Short mmCIF file of C-alpha atoms and ligand atoms in Angstrom, two decimals:
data_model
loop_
_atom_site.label_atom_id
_atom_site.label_comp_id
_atom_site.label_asym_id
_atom_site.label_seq_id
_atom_site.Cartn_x
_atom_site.Cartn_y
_atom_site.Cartn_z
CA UNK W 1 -28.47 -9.87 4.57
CA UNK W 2 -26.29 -7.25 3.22
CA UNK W 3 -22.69 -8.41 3.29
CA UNK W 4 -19.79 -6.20 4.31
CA UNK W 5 -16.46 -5.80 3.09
CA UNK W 6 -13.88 -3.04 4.01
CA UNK W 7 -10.31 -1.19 2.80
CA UNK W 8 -8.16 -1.25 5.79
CA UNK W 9 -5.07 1.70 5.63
CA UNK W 10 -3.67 4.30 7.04
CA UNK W 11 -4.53 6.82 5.96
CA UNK W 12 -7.52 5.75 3.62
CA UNK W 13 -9.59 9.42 2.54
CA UNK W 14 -7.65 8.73 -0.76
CA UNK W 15 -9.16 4.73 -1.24
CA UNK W 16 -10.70 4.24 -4.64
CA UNK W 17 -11.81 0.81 -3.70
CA UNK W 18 -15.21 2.00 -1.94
CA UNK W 19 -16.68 3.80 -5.00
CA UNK W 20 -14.93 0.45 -7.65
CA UNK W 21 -16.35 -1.82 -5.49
CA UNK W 22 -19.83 -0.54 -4.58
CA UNK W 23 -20.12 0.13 -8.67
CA UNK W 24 -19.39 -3.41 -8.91
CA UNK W 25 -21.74 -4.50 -6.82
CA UNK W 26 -24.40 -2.38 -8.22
CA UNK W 27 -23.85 -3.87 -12.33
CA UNK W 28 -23.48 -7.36 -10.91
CA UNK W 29 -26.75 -7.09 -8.45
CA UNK W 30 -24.93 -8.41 -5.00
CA UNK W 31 -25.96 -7.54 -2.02
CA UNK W 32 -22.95 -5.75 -0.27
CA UNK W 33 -21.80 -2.60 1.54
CA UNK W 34 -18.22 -1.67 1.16
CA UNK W 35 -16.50 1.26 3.12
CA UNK W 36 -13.43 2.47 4.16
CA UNK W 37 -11.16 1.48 7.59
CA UNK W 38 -8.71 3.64 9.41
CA UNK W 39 -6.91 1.57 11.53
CA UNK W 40 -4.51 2.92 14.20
CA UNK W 41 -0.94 2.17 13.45
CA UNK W 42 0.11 -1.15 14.89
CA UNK W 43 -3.10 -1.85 15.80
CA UNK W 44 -3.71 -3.59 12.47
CA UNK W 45 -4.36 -7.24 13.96
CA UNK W 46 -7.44 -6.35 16.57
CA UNK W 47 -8.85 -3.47 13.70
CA UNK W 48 -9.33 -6.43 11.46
CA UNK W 49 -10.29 -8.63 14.34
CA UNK W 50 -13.27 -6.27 14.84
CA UNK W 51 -14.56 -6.58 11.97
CA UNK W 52 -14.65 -9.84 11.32
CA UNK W 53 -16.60 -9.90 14.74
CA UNK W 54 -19.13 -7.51 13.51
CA UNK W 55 -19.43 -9.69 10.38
CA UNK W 56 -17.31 -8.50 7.88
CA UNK W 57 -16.85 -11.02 4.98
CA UNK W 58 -13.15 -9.01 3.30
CA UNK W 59 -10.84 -6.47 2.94
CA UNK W 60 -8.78 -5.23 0.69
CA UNK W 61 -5.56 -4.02 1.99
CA UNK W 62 -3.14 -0.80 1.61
CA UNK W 63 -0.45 0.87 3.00
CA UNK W 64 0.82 1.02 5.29
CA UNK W 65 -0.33 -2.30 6.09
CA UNK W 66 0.46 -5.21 3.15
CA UNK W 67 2.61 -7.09 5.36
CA UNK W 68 0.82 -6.99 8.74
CA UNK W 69 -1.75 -8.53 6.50
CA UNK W 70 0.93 -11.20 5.43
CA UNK W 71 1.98 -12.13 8.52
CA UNK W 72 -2.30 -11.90 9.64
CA UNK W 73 -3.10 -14.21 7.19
CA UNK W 74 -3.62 -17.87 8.25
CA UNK W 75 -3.82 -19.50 4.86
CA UNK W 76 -1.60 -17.67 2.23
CA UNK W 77 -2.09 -17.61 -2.09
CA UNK W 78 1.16 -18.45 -4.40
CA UNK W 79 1.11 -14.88 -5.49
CA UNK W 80 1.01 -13.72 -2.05
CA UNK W 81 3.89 -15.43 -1.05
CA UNK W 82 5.74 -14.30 -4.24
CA UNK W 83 5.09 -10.97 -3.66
CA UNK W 84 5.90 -11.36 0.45
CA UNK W 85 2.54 -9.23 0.30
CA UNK W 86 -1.25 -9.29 1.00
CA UNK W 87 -4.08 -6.67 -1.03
CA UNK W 88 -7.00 -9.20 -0.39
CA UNK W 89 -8.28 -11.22 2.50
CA UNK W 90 -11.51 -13.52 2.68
CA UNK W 91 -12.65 -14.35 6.46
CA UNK W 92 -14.28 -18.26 6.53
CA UNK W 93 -14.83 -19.23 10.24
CA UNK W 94 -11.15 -19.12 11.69
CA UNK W 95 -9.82 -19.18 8.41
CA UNK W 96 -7.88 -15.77 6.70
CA UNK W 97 -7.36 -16.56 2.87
CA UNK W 98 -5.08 -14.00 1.57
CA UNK W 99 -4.02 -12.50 -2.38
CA UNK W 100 -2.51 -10.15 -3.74
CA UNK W 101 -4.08 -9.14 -7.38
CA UNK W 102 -1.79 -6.49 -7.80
CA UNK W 103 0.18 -8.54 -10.78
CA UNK W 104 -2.70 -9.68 -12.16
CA UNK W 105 -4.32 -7.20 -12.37
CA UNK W 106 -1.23 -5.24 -14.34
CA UNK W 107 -1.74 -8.04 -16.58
CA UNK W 108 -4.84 -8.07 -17.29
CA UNK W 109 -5.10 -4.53 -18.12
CA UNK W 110 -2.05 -5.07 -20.26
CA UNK W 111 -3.16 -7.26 -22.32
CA UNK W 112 -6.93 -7.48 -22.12
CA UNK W 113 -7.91 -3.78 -21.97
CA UNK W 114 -4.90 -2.18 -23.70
CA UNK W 115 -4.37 -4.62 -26.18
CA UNK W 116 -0.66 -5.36 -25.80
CA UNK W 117 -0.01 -9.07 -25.60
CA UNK W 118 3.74 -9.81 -23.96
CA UNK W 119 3.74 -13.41 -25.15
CA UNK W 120 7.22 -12.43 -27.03
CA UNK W 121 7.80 -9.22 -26.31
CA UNK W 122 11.26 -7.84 -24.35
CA UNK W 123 10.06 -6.44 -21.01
CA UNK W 124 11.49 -4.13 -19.15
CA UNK W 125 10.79 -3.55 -15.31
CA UNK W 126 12.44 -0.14 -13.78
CA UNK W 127 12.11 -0.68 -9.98
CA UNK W 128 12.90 -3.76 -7.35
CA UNK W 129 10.26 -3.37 -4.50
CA UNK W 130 6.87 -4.29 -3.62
CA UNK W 131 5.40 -3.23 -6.56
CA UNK W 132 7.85 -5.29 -9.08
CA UNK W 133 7.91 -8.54 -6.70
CA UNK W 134 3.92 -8.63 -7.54
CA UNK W 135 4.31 -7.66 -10.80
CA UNK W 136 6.65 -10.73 -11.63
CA UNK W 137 5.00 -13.94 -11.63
CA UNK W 138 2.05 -12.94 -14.07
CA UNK W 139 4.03 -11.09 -16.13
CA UNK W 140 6.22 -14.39 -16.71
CA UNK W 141 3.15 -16.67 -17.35
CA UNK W 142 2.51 -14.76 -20.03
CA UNK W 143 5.69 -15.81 -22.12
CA UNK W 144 7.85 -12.82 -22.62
CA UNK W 145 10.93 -13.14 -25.24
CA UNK W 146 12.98 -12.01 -21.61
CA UNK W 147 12.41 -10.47 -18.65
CA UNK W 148 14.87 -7.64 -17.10
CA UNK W 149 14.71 -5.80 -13.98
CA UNK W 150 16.68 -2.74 -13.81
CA UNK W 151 16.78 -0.56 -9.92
CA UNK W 152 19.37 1.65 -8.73
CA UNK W 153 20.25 -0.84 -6.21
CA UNK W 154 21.75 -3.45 -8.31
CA UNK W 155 21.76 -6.18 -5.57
CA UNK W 156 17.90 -6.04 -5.32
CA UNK W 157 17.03 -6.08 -8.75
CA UNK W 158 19.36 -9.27 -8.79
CA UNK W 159 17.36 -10.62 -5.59
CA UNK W 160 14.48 -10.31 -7.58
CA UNK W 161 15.95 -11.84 -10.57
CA UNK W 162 16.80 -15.14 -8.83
CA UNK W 163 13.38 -15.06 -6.92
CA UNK W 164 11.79 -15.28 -10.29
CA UNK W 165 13.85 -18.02 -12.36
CA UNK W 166 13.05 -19.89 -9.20
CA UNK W 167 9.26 -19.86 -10.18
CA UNK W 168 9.75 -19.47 -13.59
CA UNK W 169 8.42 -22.67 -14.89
CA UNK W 170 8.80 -22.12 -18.37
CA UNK W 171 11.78 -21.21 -19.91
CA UNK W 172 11.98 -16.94 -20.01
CA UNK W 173 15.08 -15.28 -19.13
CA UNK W 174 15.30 -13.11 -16.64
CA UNK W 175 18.05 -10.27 -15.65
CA UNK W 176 18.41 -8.07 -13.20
CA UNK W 177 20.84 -5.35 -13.84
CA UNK W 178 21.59 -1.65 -13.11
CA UNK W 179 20.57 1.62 -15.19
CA UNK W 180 23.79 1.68 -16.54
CA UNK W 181 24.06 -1.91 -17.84
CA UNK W 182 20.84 -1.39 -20.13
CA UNK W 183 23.79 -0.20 -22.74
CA UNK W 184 21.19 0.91 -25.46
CA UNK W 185 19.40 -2.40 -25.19
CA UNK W 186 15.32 -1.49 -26.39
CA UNK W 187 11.83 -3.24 -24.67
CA UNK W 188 8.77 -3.51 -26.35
CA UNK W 189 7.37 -2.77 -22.90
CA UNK W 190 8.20 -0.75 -19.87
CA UNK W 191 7.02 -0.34 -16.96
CA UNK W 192 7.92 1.69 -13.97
CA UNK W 193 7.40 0.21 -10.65
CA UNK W 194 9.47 2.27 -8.47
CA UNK W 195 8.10 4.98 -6.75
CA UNK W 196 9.94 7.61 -7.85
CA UNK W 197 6.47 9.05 -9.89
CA UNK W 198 5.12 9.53 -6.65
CA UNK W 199 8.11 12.79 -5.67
CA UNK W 200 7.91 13.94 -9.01
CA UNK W 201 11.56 12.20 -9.53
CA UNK W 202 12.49 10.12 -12.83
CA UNK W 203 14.17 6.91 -12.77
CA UNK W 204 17.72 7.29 -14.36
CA UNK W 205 16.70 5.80 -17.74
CA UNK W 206 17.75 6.14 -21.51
CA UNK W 207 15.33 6.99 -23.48
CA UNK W 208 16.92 4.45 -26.24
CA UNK W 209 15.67 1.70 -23.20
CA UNK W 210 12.25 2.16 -25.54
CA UNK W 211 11.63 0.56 -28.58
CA UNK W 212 10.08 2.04 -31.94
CA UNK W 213 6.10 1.40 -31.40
CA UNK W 214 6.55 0.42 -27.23
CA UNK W 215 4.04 0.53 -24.48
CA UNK W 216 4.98 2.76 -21.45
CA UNK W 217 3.38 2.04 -18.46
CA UNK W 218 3.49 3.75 -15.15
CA UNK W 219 1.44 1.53 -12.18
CA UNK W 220 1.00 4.76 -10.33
CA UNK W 221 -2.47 5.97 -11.19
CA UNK W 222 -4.26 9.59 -11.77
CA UNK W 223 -1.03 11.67 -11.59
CA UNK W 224 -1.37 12.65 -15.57
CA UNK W 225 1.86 12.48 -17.43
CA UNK W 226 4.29 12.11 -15.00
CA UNK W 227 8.38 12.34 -15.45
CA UNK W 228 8.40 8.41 -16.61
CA UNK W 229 5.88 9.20 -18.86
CA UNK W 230 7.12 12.08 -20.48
CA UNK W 231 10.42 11.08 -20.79
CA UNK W 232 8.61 8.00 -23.37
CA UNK W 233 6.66 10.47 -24.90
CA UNK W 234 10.14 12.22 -25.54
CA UNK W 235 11.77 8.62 -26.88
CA UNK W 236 8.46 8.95 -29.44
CA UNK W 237 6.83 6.64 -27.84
CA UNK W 238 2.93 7.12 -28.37
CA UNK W 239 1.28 4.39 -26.28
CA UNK W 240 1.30 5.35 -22.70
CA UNK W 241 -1.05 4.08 -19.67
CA UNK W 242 -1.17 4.96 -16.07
CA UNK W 243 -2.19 2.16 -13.38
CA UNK W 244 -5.59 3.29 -13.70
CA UNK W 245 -6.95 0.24 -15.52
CA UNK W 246 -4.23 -1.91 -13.02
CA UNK W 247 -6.03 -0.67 -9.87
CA UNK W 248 -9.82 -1.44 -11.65
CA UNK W 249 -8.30 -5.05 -12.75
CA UNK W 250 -7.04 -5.80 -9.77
CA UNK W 251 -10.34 -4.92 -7.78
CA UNK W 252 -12.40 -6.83 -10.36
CA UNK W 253 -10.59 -10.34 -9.24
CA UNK W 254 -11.33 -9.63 -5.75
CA UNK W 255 -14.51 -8.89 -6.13
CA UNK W 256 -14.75 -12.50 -8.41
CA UNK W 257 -13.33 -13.79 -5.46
CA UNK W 258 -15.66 -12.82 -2.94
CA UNK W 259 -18.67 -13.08 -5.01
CA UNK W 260 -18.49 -15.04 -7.43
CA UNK W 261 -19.11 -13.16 -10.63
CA UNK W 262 -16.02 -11.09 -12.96
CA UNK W 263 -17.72 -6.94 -12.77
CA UNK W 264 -16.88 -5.10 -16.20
CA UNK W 265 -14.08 -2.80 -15.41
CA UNK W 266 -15.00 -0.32 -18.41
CA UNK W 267 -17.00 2.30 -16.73
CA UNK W 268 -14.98 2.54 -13.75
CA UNK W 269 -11.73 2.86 -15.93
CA UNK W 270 -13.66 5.88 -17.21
CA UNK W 271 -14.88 7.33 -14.27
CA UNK W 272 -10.97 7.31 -12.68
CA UNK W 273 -9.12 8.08 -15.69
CA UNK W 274 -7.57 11.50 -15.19
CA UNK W 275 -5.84 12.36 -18.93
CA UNK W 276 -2.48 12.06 -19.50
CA UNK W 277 -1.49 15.41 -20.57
P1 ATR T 1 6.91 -0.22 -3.63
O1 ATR T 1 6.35 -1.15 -2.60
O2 ATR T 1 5.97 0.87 -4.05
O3 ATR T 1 7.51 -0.92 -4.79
P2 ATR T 1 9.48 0.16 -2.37
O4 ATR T 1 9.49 -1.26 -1.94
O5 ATR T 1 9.90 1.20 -1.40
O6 ATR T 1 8.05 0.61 -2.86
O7 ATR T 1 10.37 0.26 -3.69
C1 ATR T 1 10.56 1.46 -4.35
C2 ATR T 1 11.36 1.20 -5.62
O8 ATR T 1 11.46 2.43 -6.35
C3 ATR T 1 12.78 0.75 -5.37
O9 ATR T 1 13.14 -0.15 -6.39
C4 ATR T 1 13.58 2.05 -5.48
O10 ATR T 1 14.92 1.88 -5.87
P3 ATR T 1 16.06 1.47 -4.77
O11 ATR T 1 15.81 0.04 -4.45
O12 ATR T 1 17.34 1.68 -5.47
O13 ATR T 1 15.83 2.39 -3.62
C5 ATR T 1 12.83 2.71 -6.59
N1 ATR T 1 12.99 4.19 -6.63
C6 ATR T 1 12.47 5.10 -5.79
N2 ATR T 1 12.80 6.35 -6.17
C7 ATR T 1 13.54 6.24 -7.30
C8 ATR T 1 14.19 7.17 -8.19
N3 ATR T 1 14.10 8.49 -7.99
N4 ATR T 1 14.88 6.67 -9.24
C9 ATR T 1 14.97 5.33 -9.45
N5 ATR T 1 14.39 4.40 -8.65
C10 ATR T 1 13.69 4.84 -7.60
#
């Protein structure tokens, strides 16, 4: 029997996961149908509760709805809780197991597909919301040199800070400081989690906040070479990525959740990529 699984947002024309996923399925030879879910705000609960009914086996989750899913969820993943948000549920009998691959999936792409290791390396993080609090755990498993969060709200950045020497279980330092305390300070990595990329805007940063040979990474994906981006390319930085290969990562460990089996991301990467330029 074919097995379903769903993207539950509002709205959800724009979902990528439906073509990733059914590509997935299609290289890795599992039987599944995958489509998209509009559910009616605040009716997120009996949406989902439908389709579990009718069968359905997971969903990936997006906005407007990450935290109906959190507080949905009946049995909740480390990074989950860390990140106070759900992108992945898995429906067993009465059970709701809930991820979020979001960070992982950065990481993966990070280092796997784009060659950039952060064992130590100084990273930078511009931005102190969802996005970041997802971003931090895997990031710190890998090992930076440090960790800093910079946000235009100081307090939150420091929030987030303190959330993450919490679970930091090696020994990595982490900051979390305003634009203006960065005071010429360079990263061998940056990338912008706020969601400033998405109004066209530019996060208040020097460009002397990049260091000679630096990766520049916006999570955002298929907006081309956004403000962030060209504001690197103006520090000389040469290495830039969107979240393109973040979004494909992230998909490919639910998908090895579900089924089983770890889908190549390469020919989706390519399919999605839309050039920097
Ligand atoms: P998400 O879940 O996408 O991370 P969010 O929780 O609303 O979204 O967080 C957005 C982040 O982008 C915040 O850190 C926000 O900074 P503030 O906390 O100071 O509001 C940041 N942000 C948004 N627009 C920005 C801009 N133009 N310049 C700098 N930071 C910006």
């Amino acid at each position: 029997m074919t097995d379903r699984y769903a993207v539950i947002g509002n709205p959800i024309e724009q979902s990528k996961s439906p073509l990733i996923h059914t590509a997935f399925a299609q290289v890795t030879g599992q039987d599944l149908a995958y489509t998209k879910v509009l559910s009616p705000l605040g009716e997120f609960a009996a949406t989902v509760d439908a389709f579990r009914a009718a069968g359905g086996r997971g969903m990936n989750v997006t906005a407007p709805f990450k935290l109906d899913a959190f507080a949905y969820a009946t049995d909740l993943a480390p990074s989950a809780q860390l990140a106070g948000a759900v992108n992945a549920m898995k429906f067993e009998g009465d059970k709701v197991f809930a991820e979020n691959f979001d960070g992982v999936g950065l990481v993966r792409d990070v280092v796997h597909n784009l060659g950039c290791p952060l064992k130590g390396r100084k990273v930078l993080v511009l931005g102190a919301g969802g996005a970041t609090r997802g971003a931090l755990l895997p990031i710190l498993a890998q090992g930076p040199a440090e960790l800093v969060i910079v946000n235009r709200t100081v307090s939150k950045a420091q929030e987030l800070a303190a959330i993450a020497q919490t679970q930091n279980t090696g020994s990595v330092p982490v900051r979390g400081i305003g634009y203006d305390d960065l005071q010429g300070e360079a990263f061998d990595v940056v990338f912008n989690a706020t969601s400033a990329s998405l109004t066209a805007q530019v996060p208040p940063l020097s460009i002397s906040a990049f260091a000679q040979d630096a990766l520049a990474y916006e999570l955002a994906y298929g907006k081309g070479l956004t403000p962030f981006l060209k504001l690197a390319q103006q520090a000389g930085v040469t290495r830039l990525a969107d979240g393109v290969g973040m979004l494909a990562e992230q998909a490919a460990e639910a998908f090895l959740w579900w089924r089983g089996v770890r889908p190549d991301t390469r020919a989706v990467i390519h399919t999605l990529t839309v050039p920097l330029v």
